[in-house]
mmCIF file of C-alpha atoms in Angstrom:
data_model
loop_
_atom_site.group_PDB
_atom_site.id
_atom_site.type_symbol
_atom_site.label_atom_id
_atom_site.label_comp_id
_atom_site.label_asym_id
_atom_site.label_seq_id
_atom_site.Cartn_x
_atom_site.Cartn_y
_atom_site.Cartn_z
ATOM 1 C CA MET A 1 90.334 80.641 112.849
ATOM 2 C CA ASN A 2 92.448 81.310 115.947
ATOM 3 C CA GLU A 3 89.260 81.635 118.029
ATOM 4 C CA ARG A 4 88.293 78.113 116.962
ATOM 5 C CA LEU A 5 91.769 76.854 117.772
ATOM 6 C CA ALA A 6 91.520 78.447 121.217
ATOM 7 C CA ARG A 7 88.223 76.601 121.839
ATOM 8 C CA GLY A 8 89.791 73.220 121.205
ATOM 9 C CA GLY A 9 91.308 73.342 117.783
ATOM 10 C CA PHE A 10 91.075 70.791 115.018
ATOM 11 C CA PRO A 11 91.683 67.035 115.147
ATOM 12 C CA GLY A 12 95.418 66.490 115.454
ATOM 13 C CA PHE A 13 96.033 70.192 116.039
ATOM 14 C CA PRO A 14 94.642 70.862 119.530
ATOM 15 C CA ASN A 15 96.641 73.811 120.829
ATOM 16 C CA GLY A 16 97.950 75.651 117.810
ATOM 17 C CA ARG A 17 97.764 79.195 116.544
ATOM 18 C CA ILE A 18 97.970 80.494 112.993
ATOM 19 C CA GLU A 19 100.130 83.541 112.382
ATOM 20 C CA ILE A 20 100.429 85.607 109.206
ATOM 21 C CA SER A 21 103.951 86.788 108.478
ATOM 22 C CA LYS A 22 105.354 89.199 105.918
ATOM 23 C CA LYS A 23 108.717 87.438 105.998
ATOM 24 C CA THR A 24 109.564 86.193 102.516
ATOM 25 C CA SER A 25 112.503 83.968 103.459
ATOM 26 C CA ASN A 26 112.158 80.643 105.197
ATOM 27 C CA PHE A 27 112.957 80.016 108.864
ATOM 28 C CA ARG A 28 116.400 78.553 108.145
ATOM 29 C CA GLY A 29 117.402 81.533 106.033
ATOM 30 C CA ASP A 30 118.588 79.400 103.113
ATOM 31 C CA ASP A 31 115.799 80.232 100.676
ATOM 32 C CA SER A 32 113.631 83.224 99.830
ATOM 33 C CA TYR A 33 110.447 83.696 97.872
ATOM 34 C CA GLY A 34 110.905 87.391 97.309
ATOM 35 C CA CYS A 35 108.525 90.306 97.128
ATOM 36 C CA HIS A 36 106.845 90.498 93.721
ATOM 37 C CA GLU A 37 106.630 94.056 92.439
ATOM 38 C CA ASN A 38 104.538 94.676 89.348
ATOM 39 C CA TYR A 39 104.973 97.624 87.011
ATOM 40 C CA GLN A 40 103.013 98.420 83.887
ATOM 41 C CA VAL A 41 105.351 99.374 81.053
ATOM 42 C CA ARG A 42 104.837 100.314 77.429
ATOM 43 C CA ARG A 43 106.201 98.004 74.788
ATOM 44 C CA PHE A 44 108.932 99.339 72.556
ATOM 45 C CA GLU A 45 108.630 99.824 68.815
ATOM 46 C CA PRO A 46 108.871 98.466 66.205
ATOM 47 C CA ARG A 47 105.937 96.101 66.564
ATOM 48 C CA SER A 48 107.090 92.688 65.381
ATOM 49 C CA ALA A 49 107.408 89.076 66.404
ATOM 50 C CA GLU A 50 110.555 90.108 68.279
ATOM 51 C CA LEU A 51 108.656 92.729 70.298
ATOM 52 C CA PHE A 52 108.840 90.853 73.580
ATOM 53 C CA LYS A 53 112.581 90.278 73.269
ATOM 54 C CA GLU A 54 113.172 93.906 72.317
ATOM 55 C CA THR A 55 111.125 95.162 75.273
ATOM 56 C CA ARG A 56 112.986 92.805 77.572
ATOM 57 C CA ARG A 57 116.398 93.841 76.245
ATOM 58 C CA ARG A 58 115.786 97.586 76.304
ATOM 59 C CA LEU A 59 114.266 97.464 79.773
ATOM 60 C CA LEU A 60 116.660 95.155 81.550
ATOM 61 C CA ARG A 61 119.935 96.489 80.176
ATOM 62 C CA PRO A 62 119.679 99.832 82.038
ATOM 63 C CA PHE A 63 117.367 98.497 84.766
ATOM 64 C CA ALA A 64 119.175 95.464 86.210
ATOM 65 C CA PRO A 65 122.141 97.344 87.792
ATOM 66 C CA PHE A 66 119.665 99.639 89.550
ATOM 67 C CA LEU A 67 117.979 96.615 91.129
ATOM 68 C CA ILE A 68 121.354 95.516 92.477
ATOM 69 C CA SER A 69 122.222 98.963 93.806
ATOM 70 C CA ARG A 70 118.973 99.541 95.720
ATOM 71 C CA GLN A 71 119.387 96.627 98.151
ATOM 72 C CA PRO A 72 120.972 98.674 100.987
ATOM 73 C CA PHE A 73 117.882 100.908 100.891
ATOM 74 C CA ILE A 74 115.198 98.207 100.790
ATOM 75 C CA GLY A 75 116.658 95.007 102.309
ATOM 76 C CA ALA A 76 114.593 93.262 104.986
ATOM 77 C CA GLY A 77 117.507 91.492 106.679
ATOM 78 C CA ASN A 78 117.843 87.925 107.948
ATOM 79 C CA LEU A 79 120.063 85.642 110.021
ATOM 80 C CA THR A 80 121.076 82.485 108.164
ATOM 81 C CA ASN A 81 121.753 79.035 109.579
ATOM 82 C CA LYS A 82 125.470 79.804 109.358
ATOM 83 C CA GLY A 83 125.063 82.782 111.672
ATOM 84 C CA GLU A 84 125.556 85.268 108.843
ATOM 85 C CA PHE A 85 123.418 88.382 108.915
ATOM 86 C CA VAL A 86 122.455 89.454 105.394
ATOM 87 C CA VAL A 87 120.988 92.700 104.081
ATOM 88 C CA SER A 88 118.647 91.032 101.577
ATOM 89 C CA PRO A 89 117.811 87.313 101.823
ATOM 90 C CA ARG A 90 116.213 87.365 98.368
ATOM 91 C CA GLY A 91 119.186 89.053 96.753
ATOM 92 C CA MET A 92 121.480 86.451 98.283
ATOM 93 C CA MET A 93 119.458 83.668 96.621
ATOM 94 C CA THR A 94 119.656 85.018 93.072
ATOM 95 C CA ASN A 95 121.722 82.027 91.958
ATOM 96 C CA THR A 96 119.222 79.430 93.185
ATOM 97 C CA VAL A 97 115.866 81.120 92.722
ATOM 98 C CA ILE A 98 115.606 82.168 89.085
ATOM 99 C CA ALA A 99 112.902 84.729 88.322
ATOM 100 C CA GLY A 100 110.918 83.451 85.366
ATOM 101 C CA SER A 101 107.345 82.356 84.782
ATOM 102 C CA ALA A 102 108.528 78.995 83.445
ATOM 103 C CA GLY A 103 112.016 78.870 84.883
ATOM 104 C CA ARG A 104 113.528 79.811 81.537
ATOM 105 C CA ALA A 105 114.924 83.270 82.270
ATOM 106 C CA HIS A 106 118.523 82.110 82.573
ATOM 107 C CA GLY A 107 121.937 83.661 82.090
ATOM 108 C CA GLN A 108 122.209 87.419 81.902
ATOM 109 C CA THR A 109 118.829 88.392 83.359
ATOM 110 C CA PRO A 110 117.895 86.445 86.505
ATOM 111 C CA LEU A 111 116.608 89.627 88.160
ATOM 112 C CA ALA A 112 113.286 90.412 86.519
ATOM 113 C CA PHE A 113 110.996 89.195 83.826
ATOM 114 C CA ILE A 114 108.162 90.517 81.712
ATOM 115 C CA ARG A 115 104.736 88.885 81.675
ATOM 116 C CA ARG A 116 101.436 89.904 80.192
ATOM 117 C CA ASP A 117 98.308 89.228 82.246
ATOM 118 C CA GLY A 118 100.502 87.243 84.596
ATOM 119 C CA ASP A 119 100.912 84.253 82.306
ATOM 120 C CA VAL A 120 103.169 84.989 79.325
ATOM 121 C CA ASN A 121 106.954 84.799 79.530
ATOM 122 C CA THR A 122 109.536 86.273 77.198
ATOM 123 C CA GLU A 123 110.110 83.065 75.268
ATOM 124 C CA ARG A 124 106.580 83.327 73.790
ATOM 125 C CA SER A 125 107.510 86.414 71.787
ATOM 126 C CA SER A 126 106.014 85.035 68.554
ATOM 127 C CA SER A 127 102.489 85.035 69.981
ATOM 128 C CA SER A 128 100.480 87.559 67.979
ATOM 129 C CA ASP A 129 98.153 88.493 70.832
ATOM 130 C CA VAL A 130 101.172 89.456 72.911
ATOM 131 C CA CYS A 131 102.842 91.401 70.101
ATOM 132 C CA GLU A 132 99.733 93.459 69.465
ATOM 133 C CA ALA A 133 99.396 94.554 73.088
ATOM 134 C CA ASP A 134 100.484 98.059 74.038
ATOM 135 C CA TYR A 135 101.603 97.169 77.539
ATOM 136 C CA ALA A 136 103.657 94.578 79.332
ATOM 137 C CA ARG A 137 103.745 93.729 82.996
ATOM 138 C CA LEU A 138 107.229 93.954 84.404
ATOM 139 C CA GLN A 139 107.419 91.700 87.426
ATOM 140 C CA VAL A 140 110.435 92.218 89.667
ATOM 141 C CA CYS A 141 111.110 89.374 92.084
ATOM 142 C CA CYS A 142 114.487 90.252 93.583
ATOM 143 C CA SER A 143 113.456 92.216 96.680
ATOM 144 C CA ASP A 144 112.172 91.298 100.141
ATOM 145 C CA GLY A 145 108.843 91.859 101.824
ATOM 146 C CA ASN A 146 109.228 94.929 104.039
ATOM 147 C CA VAL A 147 107.560 95.748 107.332
ATOM 148 C CA SER A 148 108.826 99.317 107.041
ATOM 149 C CA ASP A 149 106.268 101.242 105.011
ATOM 150 C CA ARG A 150 108.923 103.891 104.375
ATOM 151 C CA GLN A 151 111.042 101.291 102.599
ATOM 152 C CA THR A 152 108.062 100.211 100.515
ATOM 153 C CA GLU A 153 107.493 103.847 99.553
ATOM 154 C CA PHE A 154 111.158 104.204 98.599
ATOM 155 C CA LYS A 155 111.259 100.910 96.694
ATOM 156 C CA LEU A 156 108.206 101.528 94.531
ATOM 157 C CA GLY A 157 108.822 105.247 94.053
ATOM 158 C CA THR A 158 112.462 105.122 92.963
ATOM 159 C CA THR A 159 111.848 102.096 90.742
ATOM 160 C CA ALA A 160 108.949 103.850 89.021
ATOM 161 C CA ILE A 161 111.158 106.888 88.357
ATOM 162 C CA VAL A 162 113.897 104.738 86.805
ATOM 163 C CA LEU A 163 111.329 102.946 84.629
ATOM 164 C CA ARG A 164 109.915 106.289 83.501
ATOM 165 C CA MET A 165 113.381 107.402 82.382
ATOM 166 C CA ILE A 166 113.793 104.147 80.442
ATOM 167 C CA GLU A 167 110.358 104.363 78.815
ATOM 168 C CA GLU A 168 110.933 107.954 77.718
ATOM 169 C CA GLY A 169 114.287 107.066 76.160
ATOM 170 C CA TYR A 170 116.389 109.062 78.619
ATOM 171 C CA LEU A 171 118.096 106.033 80.163
ATOM 172 C CA ALA A 172 119.095 103.691 77.348
ATOM 173 C CA SER A 173 122.103 102.107 79.051
ATOM 174 C CA PRO A 174 123.268 101.749 82.655
ATOM 175 C CA PRO A 175 125.697 104.306 84.080
ATOM 176 C CA VAL A 176 128.069 101.396 84.775
ATOM 177 C CA HIS A 177 128.301 97.947 83.166
ATOM 178 C CA LEU A 178 128.931 95.384 85.907
ATOM 179 C CA ALA A 179 131.187 92.442 85.137
ATOM 180 C CA ASP A 180 128.778 89.864 86.606
ATOM 181 C CA ARG A 181 125.323 90.977 87.699
ATOM 182 C CA ARG A 182 124.483 87.778 89.536
ATOM 183 C CA GLU A 183 127.647 87.876 91.637
ATOM 184 C CA ALA A 184 127.109 91.591 92.249
ATOM 185 C CA MET A 185 123.555 90.977 93.489
ATOM 186 C CA GLN A 186 124.777 88.358 95.956
ATOM 187 C CA ALA A 187 127.713 90.458 97.137
ATOM 188 C CA VAL A 188 125.557 93.503 97.894
ATOM 189 C CA ALA A 189 122.937 91.331 99.598
ATOM 190 C CA ARG A 190 125.548 90.087 102.091
ATOM 191 C CA ASP A 191 127.396 93.366 102.666
ATOM 192 C CA THR A 192 126.321 94.967 105.951
ATOM 193 C CA THR A 193 129.325 97.334 105.791
ATOM 194 C CA LEU A 194 128.142 98.877 102.467
ATOM 195 C CA THR A 195 131.749 98.925 101.262
ATOM 196 C CA GLU A 196 131.894 95.882 98.931
ATOM 197 C CA ARG A 197 133.307 96.934 95.563
ATOM 198 C CA LEU A 198 131.695 95.465 92.458
ATOM 199 C CA PRO A 199 133.930 94.812 89.420
ATOM 200 C CA THR A 200 132.907 96.502 86.163
ATOM 201 C CA ARG A 201 133.598 95.492 82.575
ATOM 202 C CA SER A 202 136.035 98.380 82.221
ATOM 203 C CA GLY A 203 138.209 97.011 85.030
ATOM 204 C CA ASP A 204 137.117 99.535 87.663
ATOM 205 C CA ALA A 205 134.918 98.850 90.675
ATOM 206 C CA VAL A 206 132.037 100.627 92.417
ATOM 207 C CA THR A 207 130.099 100.155 95.631
ATOM 208 C CA ALA A 208 126.336 99.682 95.562
ATOM 209 C CA LEU A 209 125.875 103.165 97.010
ATOM 210 C CA GLU A 210 128.100 104.726 94.352
ATOM 211 C CA LEU A 211 126.172 102.917 91.626
ATOM 212 C CA ASN A 212 122.836 103.953 93.094
ATOM 213 C CA ARG A 213 124.042 107.552 93.316
ATOM 214 C CA LEU A 214 124.649 107.554 89.561
ATOM 215 C CA TYR A 215 121.000 106.637 88.989
ATOM 216 C CA PHE A 216 119.896 109.397 91.369
ATOM 217 C CA LEU A 217 121.997 111.994 89.537
ATOM 218 C CA LYS A 218 120.575 110.792 86.230
ATOM 219 C CA ALA A 219 117.053 111.217 87.623
ATOM 220 C CA ARG A 220 117.830 114.697 88.921
ATOM 221 C CA ARG A 221 119.040 115.775 85.469
ATOM 222 C CA PHE A 222 115.960 114.155 83.918
ATOM 223 C CA PHE A 223 113.636 116.283 86.038
ATOM 224 C CA GLU A 224 115.509 119.446 85.117
ATOM 225 C CA ILE A 225 114.054 119.101 81.613
ATOM 226 C CA ASN A 226 110.879 117.083 82.296
ATOM 227 C CA PRO A 227 107.858 117.809 84.521
ATOM 228 C CA MET A 228 107.426 115.930 87.788
ATOM 229 C CA HIS A 229 104.303 114.062 88.783
ATOM 230 C CA GLY A 230 102.938 115.045 92.165
ATOM 231 C CA TRP A 231 104.593 112.252 94.152
ATOM 232 C CA GLU A 232 107.978 112.285 92.395
ATOM 233 C CA ALA A 233 109.325 115.367 94.197
ATOM 234 C CA GLY A 234 108.869 113.668 97.568
ATOM 235 C CA ILE A 235 110.557 110.476 96.373
ATOM 236 C CA MET A 236 113.525 112.402 94.981
ATOM 237 C CA ALA A 237 113.949 114.207 98.318
ATOM 238 C CA LEU A 238 113.738 110.895 100.205
ATOM 239 C CA TRP A 239 116.224 109.289 97.804
ATOM 240 C CA GLU A 240 118.780 112.039 98.378
ATOM 241 C CA GLU A 241 118.267 112.000 102.157
ATOM 242 C CA TRP A 242 118.687 108.239 102.495
ATOM 243 C CA PHE A 243 121.741 108.145 100.264
ATOM 244 C CA ARG A 244 123.408 110.827 102.361
ATOM 245 C CA LYS A 245 122.660 108.943 105.576
ATOM 246 C CA LEU A 246 123.767 105.518 104.315
ATOM 247 C CA ALA A 247 126.940 106.972 102.804
ATOM 248 C CA HIS A 248 128.007 108.997 105.839
ATOM 249 C CA ASN A 249 126.096 107.724 108.886
ATOM 250 C CA PRO A 250 124.110 104.476 108.382
ATOM 251 C CA ALA A 251 123.127 104.521 112.064
ATOM 252 C CA ALA A 252 120.804 107.426 111.218
ATOM 253 C CA LEU A 253 118.503 104.848 109.591
ATOM 254 C CA ASP A 254 118.744 102.267 112.386
ATOM 255 C CA THR A 255 115.078 102.753 113.300
ATOM 256 C CA VAL A 256 113.761 102.981 109.723
ATOM 257 C CA LEU A 257 115.257 100.214 107.546
ATOM 258 C CA ASP A 258 114.194 96.659 108.383
ATOM 259 C CA TRP A 259 117.678 95.219 107.945
ATOM 260 C CA ARG A 260 119.278 97.917 110.114
ATOM 261 C CA ILE A 261 116.643 97.417 112.823
ATOM 262 C CA LEU A 262 117.187 93.649 112.918
ATOM 263 C CA PHE A 263 120.972 93.866 112.604
ATOM 264 C CA ARG A 264 121.137 96.176 115.595
ATOM 265 C CA PHE A 265 118.677 94.005 117.542
ATOM 266 C CA VAL A 266 120.678 90.811 116.903
ATOM 267 C CA GLU A 267 123.914 92.466 118.038
ATOM 268 C CA PHE A 268 122.183 93.951 121.095
ATOM 269 C CA GLU A 269 120.543 90.661 122.095
ATOM 270 C CA LEU A 270 123.723 88.616 121.636
ATOM 271 C CA GLU A 271 125.674 90.985 123.875
ATOM 272 C CA ARG A 272 122.939 91.456 126.486
ATOM 273 C CA LYS A 273 121.832 87.868 126.904
ATOM 274 C CA PHE A 274 124.716 85.676 125.736
ATOM 275 C CA ARG A 275 127.823 87.885 125.963
ATOM 276 C CA LEU A 276 128.626 87.065 122.351
ATOM 277 C CA THR A 277 129.326 88.998 119.186
ATOM 278 C CA LEU A 278 127.810 88.041 115.848
ATOM 279 C CA ARG A 279 131.248 87.029 114.632
ATOM 280 C CA GLU A 280 131.736 84.710 117.625
ATOM 281 C CA LEU A 281 128.346 83.085 117.048
ATOM 282 C CA LYS A 282 129.238 82.497 113.413
ATOM 283 C CA GLU A 283 132.588 80.950 114.366
ATOM 284 C CA LYS A 284 130.941 78.562 116.855
ATOM 285 C CA LEU A 285 128.465 77.416 114.220
ATOM 286 C CA ALA A 286 131.162 76.993 111.564
ATOM 287 C CA ASP A 287 133.709 74.901 113.482
ATOM 288 C CA PRO A 288 133.080 71.206 112.638
ATOM 289 C CA ARG A 289 135.785 70.116 115.087
ATOM 290 C CA ASP A 290 134.031 71.563 118.126
ATOM 291 C CA GLU A 291 130.660 69.861 118.275
ATOM 292 C CA GLU A 292 130.076 71.024 121.846
ATOM 293 C CA SER A 293 130.371 74.707 120.906
ATOM 294 C CA ARG A 294 128.154 74.206 117.876
ATOM 295 C CA ASN A 295 125.464 72.465 119.914
ATOM 296 C CA ALA A 296 125.584 75.299 122.444
ATOM 297 C CA ALA A 297 125.294 77.931 119.705
ATOM 298 C CA LEU A 298 122.364 76.363 117.846
ATOM 299 C CA PRO A 299 119.688 77.227 120.465
ATOM 300 C CA ILE A 300 120.957 80.823 120.464
ATOM 301 C CA LEU A 301 120.665 80.957 116.683
ATOM 302 C CA ARG A 302 117.143 79.480 116.746
ATOM 303 C CA GLU A 303 116.002 81.964 119.394
ATOM 304 C CA LEU A 304 117.250 84.893 117.333
ATOM 305 C CA GLN A 305 115.694 83.514 114.144
ATOM 306 C CA TRP A 306 112.371 83.104 115.936
ATOM 307 C CA LYS A 307 112.454 86.706 117.151
ATOM 308 C CA ILE A 308 113.263 87.912 113.632
ATOM 309 C CA LEU A 309 110.231 85.971 112.396
ATOM 310 C CA ASN A 310 108.139 87.681 115.103
ATOM 311 C CA TYR A 311 109.210 91.065 113.751
ATOM 312 C CA PHE A 312 107.465 90.230 110.465
ATOM 313 C CA PHE A 313 104.204 88.979 112.007
ATOM 314 C CA ILE A 314 101.167 90.850 110.730
ATOM 315 C CA SER A 315 98.615 89.051 112.896
ATOM 316 C CA ASP A 316 100.576 89.588 116.119
ATOM 317 C CA ALA A 317 102.665 92.763 116.265
ATOM 318 C CA ARG A 318 103.561 92.615 119.970
ATOM 319 C CA PHE A 319 107.269 92.086 119.390
ATOM 320 C CA ARG A 320 107.496 94.946 116.927
ATOM 321 C CA GLU A 321 105.453 97.173 119.256
ATOM 322 C CA ALA A 322 107.934 96.380 122.039
ATOM 323 C CA LEU A 323 110.777 97.530 119.785
ATOM 324 C CA VAL A 324 108.856 100.741 119.070
ATOM 325 C CA ALA A 325 108.464 101.312 122.814
ATOM 326 C CA LEU A 326 112.221 100.839 123.254
ATOM 327 C CA GLY A 327 112.920 103.414 120.546
ATOM 328 C CA MET A 328 114.410 100.792 118.210
ATOM 329 C CA VAL A 329 111.736 101.194 115.510
ATOM 330 C CA ASP A 330 109.996 104.269 114.111
ATOM 331 C CA GLU A 331 106.220 104.090 114.062
ATOM 332 C CA GLY A 332 106.160 104.561 110.286
ATOM 333 C CA LEU A 333 103.981 106.495 107.911
ATOM 334 C CA LEU A 334 100.614 105.144 109.078
ATOM 335 C CA SER A 335 99.194 104.448 112.511
ATOM 336 C CA PRO A 336 97.044 101.294 112.971
ATOM 337 C CA GLN A 337 93.977 103.545 112.875
ATOM 338 C CA GLY A 338 95.242 105.167 109.691
ATOM 339 C CA MET A 339 95.671 101.779 108.026
ATOM 340 C CA VAL A 340 92.116 100.746 108.910
ATOM 341 C CA GLY A 341 90.839 104.016 107.484
ATOM 342 C CA ALA A 342 92.864 103.565 104.302
ATOM 343 C CA VAL A 343 91.356 100.108 103.741
ATOM 344 C CA GLU A 344 87.834 101.387 104.324
ATOM 345 C CA ARG A 345 88.324 104.237 101.844
ATOM 346 C CA LEU A 346 90.317 102.202 99.334
ATOM 347 C CA ILE A 347 89.591 103.202 95.747
ATOM 348 C CA PRO A 348 92.478 102.396 93.365
ATOM 349 C CA PRO A 349 93.610 105.035 90.845
ATOM 350 C CA ALA A 350 91.298 105.163 87.834
ATOM 351 C CA ASP A 351 94.121 104.561 85.334
ATOM 352 C CA THR A 352 95.086 101.138 86.714
ATOM 353 C CA ARG A 353 93.898 97.568 86.245
ATOM 354 C CA ALA A 354 93.289 97.492 90.000
ATOM 355 C CA SER A 355 90.491 100.024 89.506
ATOM 356 C CA TRP A 356 88.753 97.740 86.982
ATOM 357 C CA ARG A 357 89.051 94.708 89.236
ATOM 358 C CA SER A 358 88.036 96.637 92.364
ATOM 359 C CA TRP A 359 84.929 98.029 90.670
ATOM 360 C CA LEU A 360 83.830 94.554 89.552
ATOM 361 C CA MET A 361 84.411 93.051 92.990
ATOM 362 C CA ARG A 362 82.369 95.811 94.626
ATOM 363 C CA PHE A 363 79.612 95.377 92.015
ATOM 364 C CA PHE A 364 79.144 91.644 92.624
ATOM 365 C CA ARG A 365 79.661 91.799 96.393
ATOM 366 C CA SER A 366 77.173 94.633 96.942
ATOM 367 C CA ARG A 367 74.474 92.576 95.191
ATOM 368 C CA GLY A 368 75.270 89.289 96.919
ATOM 369 C CA LEU A 369 76.430 87.741 93.655
ATOM 370 C CA GLU A 370 79.955 86.689 94.650
ATOM 371 C CA THR A 371 79.188 83.002 94.052
ATOM 372 C CA SER A 372 78.312 83.674 90.406
ATOM 373 C CA VAL A 373 81.904 84.779 89.699
ATOM 374 C CA SER A 374 84.017 81.831 88.563
ATOM 375 C CA ASN A 375 87.219 83.744 87.787
ATOM 376 C CA ILE A 376 88.452 87.295 88.208
ATOM 377 C CA GLY A 377 91.900 88.654 87.405
ATOM 378 C CA TRP A 378 93.506 91.997 86.669
ATOM 379 C CA GLY A 379 92.126 92.069 83.139
ATOM 380 C CA LEU A 380 89.483 89.347 82.962
ATOM 381 C CA ILE A 381 86.251 88.297 84.657
ATOM 382 C CA GLN A 382 84.117 85.203 84.072
ATOM 383 C CA PHE A 383 80.700 84.818 85.677
ATOM 384 C CA LEU A 384 77.394 82.991 85.285
ATOM 385 C CA ASN A 385 74.396 85.049 84.206
ATOM 386 C CA GLY A 386 70.763 84.443 85.160
ATOM 387 C CA SER A 387 70.483 81.690 82.533
ATOM 388 C CA ASN A 388 73.515 79.912 84.012
ATOM 389 C CA GLU A 389 75.593 80.797 80.939
ATOM 390 C CA LEU A 390 79.274 81.606 81.322
ATOM 391 C CA VAL A 391 80.008 85.219 80.370
ATOM 392 C CA GLN A 392 83.515 86.628 79.931
ATOM 393 C CA PHE A 393 84.732 90.224 79.758
ATOM 394 C CA THR A 394 88.311 91.395 79.341
ATOM 395 C CA ASN A 395 89.982 94.772 79.666
ATOM 396 C CA GLU A 396 93.048 95.206 77.452
ATOM 397 C CA ASP A 397 93.342 98.935 78.163
ATOM 398 C CA PRO A 398 94.684 99.383 81.720
ATOM 399 C CA LEU A 399 94.412 103.167 81.432
ATOM 400 C CA ASN A 400 90.631 102.911 81.058
ATOM 401 C CA ALA A 401 89.087 101.160 84.031
ATOM 402 C CA SER A 402 85.633 100.758 82.455
ATOM 403 C CA TYR A 403 86.762 99.533 79.021
ATOM 404 C CA CYS A 404 85.335 96.207 77.807
ATOM 405 C CA ALA A 405 87.173 94.539 74.907
ATOM 406 C CA GLU A 406 84.237 92.303 73.902
ATOM 407 C CA ARG A 407 81.985 95.326 73.373
ATOM 408 C CA ASN A 408 84.723 97.838 72.511
ATOM 409 C CA ALA A 409 82.875 100.223 74.791
ATOM 410 C CA PRO A 410 82.658 101.270 78.449
ATOM 411 C CA LEU A 411 81.099 98.751 80.826
ATOM 412 C CA SER A 412 78.703 100.460 83.253
ATOM 413 C CA ASP A 413 76.820 99.228 86.321
ATOM 414 C CA GLU A 414 73.543 99.342 84.386
ATOM 415 C CA LEU A 415 74.893 97.388 81.411
ATOM 416 C CA LEU A 416 76.534 94.774 83.610
ATOM 417 C CA LEU A 417 73.396 94.365 85.737
ATOM 418 C CA GLY A 418 71.335 93.705 82.612
ATOM 419 C CA ILE A 419 73.781 91.000 81.489
ATOM 420 C CA VAL A 420 73.884 89.391 84.934
ATOM 421 C CA ASN A 421 70.088 89.189 85.131
ATOM 422 C CA ARG A 422 69.655 87.937 81.549
#
């Protein structure tokens, strides 16, 4: 696409360039779309028409405070139009961007919601097909898109451990009951000092780091009596290391965490180029009586916001590579060559829906039959066979990548090829 643009572009768009960005908040910094994490969770007994509500209640009660507490570890950072640097732009927007498939997840649980096959929200708990399912999809929408692959590793790994403790009945309630989860989410999202104290229902207060530490200690005790999966030991070690650094020396993660990288860059650039502090920039933007100062500060703000956007570019990583060369960013877990190799060798784990979908995509693509597929999801495929008839297969067992619900049997290459050619 960019090659065509370089040759003359499109009508009305002669000299443009398309960039792909991993930034999940808008340019102004006043809205955020979030990073959607998806976790497969077992439904709780007893099986009944209230199953969805029970699963939602028993998951979110111990889970929601953890989501609030993890923001200092996984925030992507942003500079708002008011000149305020925030740890997590998505966390800051919890009051205006409600997570819910139909906008109905109000009140106590704006942080996450449960959906099955991506299209069923908690209010449809009386639906029999939902109640009979063994699994739910927990979709968490209160984090940011990270450039740092180490943060992504931390985010998914620690969250999976907490969900395992909940599923196995070890974590039935949160270590601390916060007075207002929505206000707590916003407060932590804005707190670059990591010292904001969050009121609890008992009248005490905790910081996000203190709250997160309680979850870590709970996990450590859990693994004293339960076996670890192969990857969990590494995540637990990383969790302990990052907590220690954020609690005692946050600068030790200045080249690892997206928000720390950008916070340090903004302060450095303001001092180097404009002889300003972040506080002074914010004051200039906030003073309605001094229009001259505000007009002078706006171009500075826009320049910094543009450079932050450049940090998140996937299609053009020159700015981020320059920060790496300056020693302001670690290279991360994977080199560019390593990422290419990972994509080429990509085979999802066999006990996931991704394996089922990946196998089907490879099957149709390798035979030049992509155009016969009319719809493919994580648990459903619809395609036209040789007689131009629409065929549908579903997989309701995510732990069995070859399972076919319509035949109640495994779906092999040979069987599928016979159906396609029929």
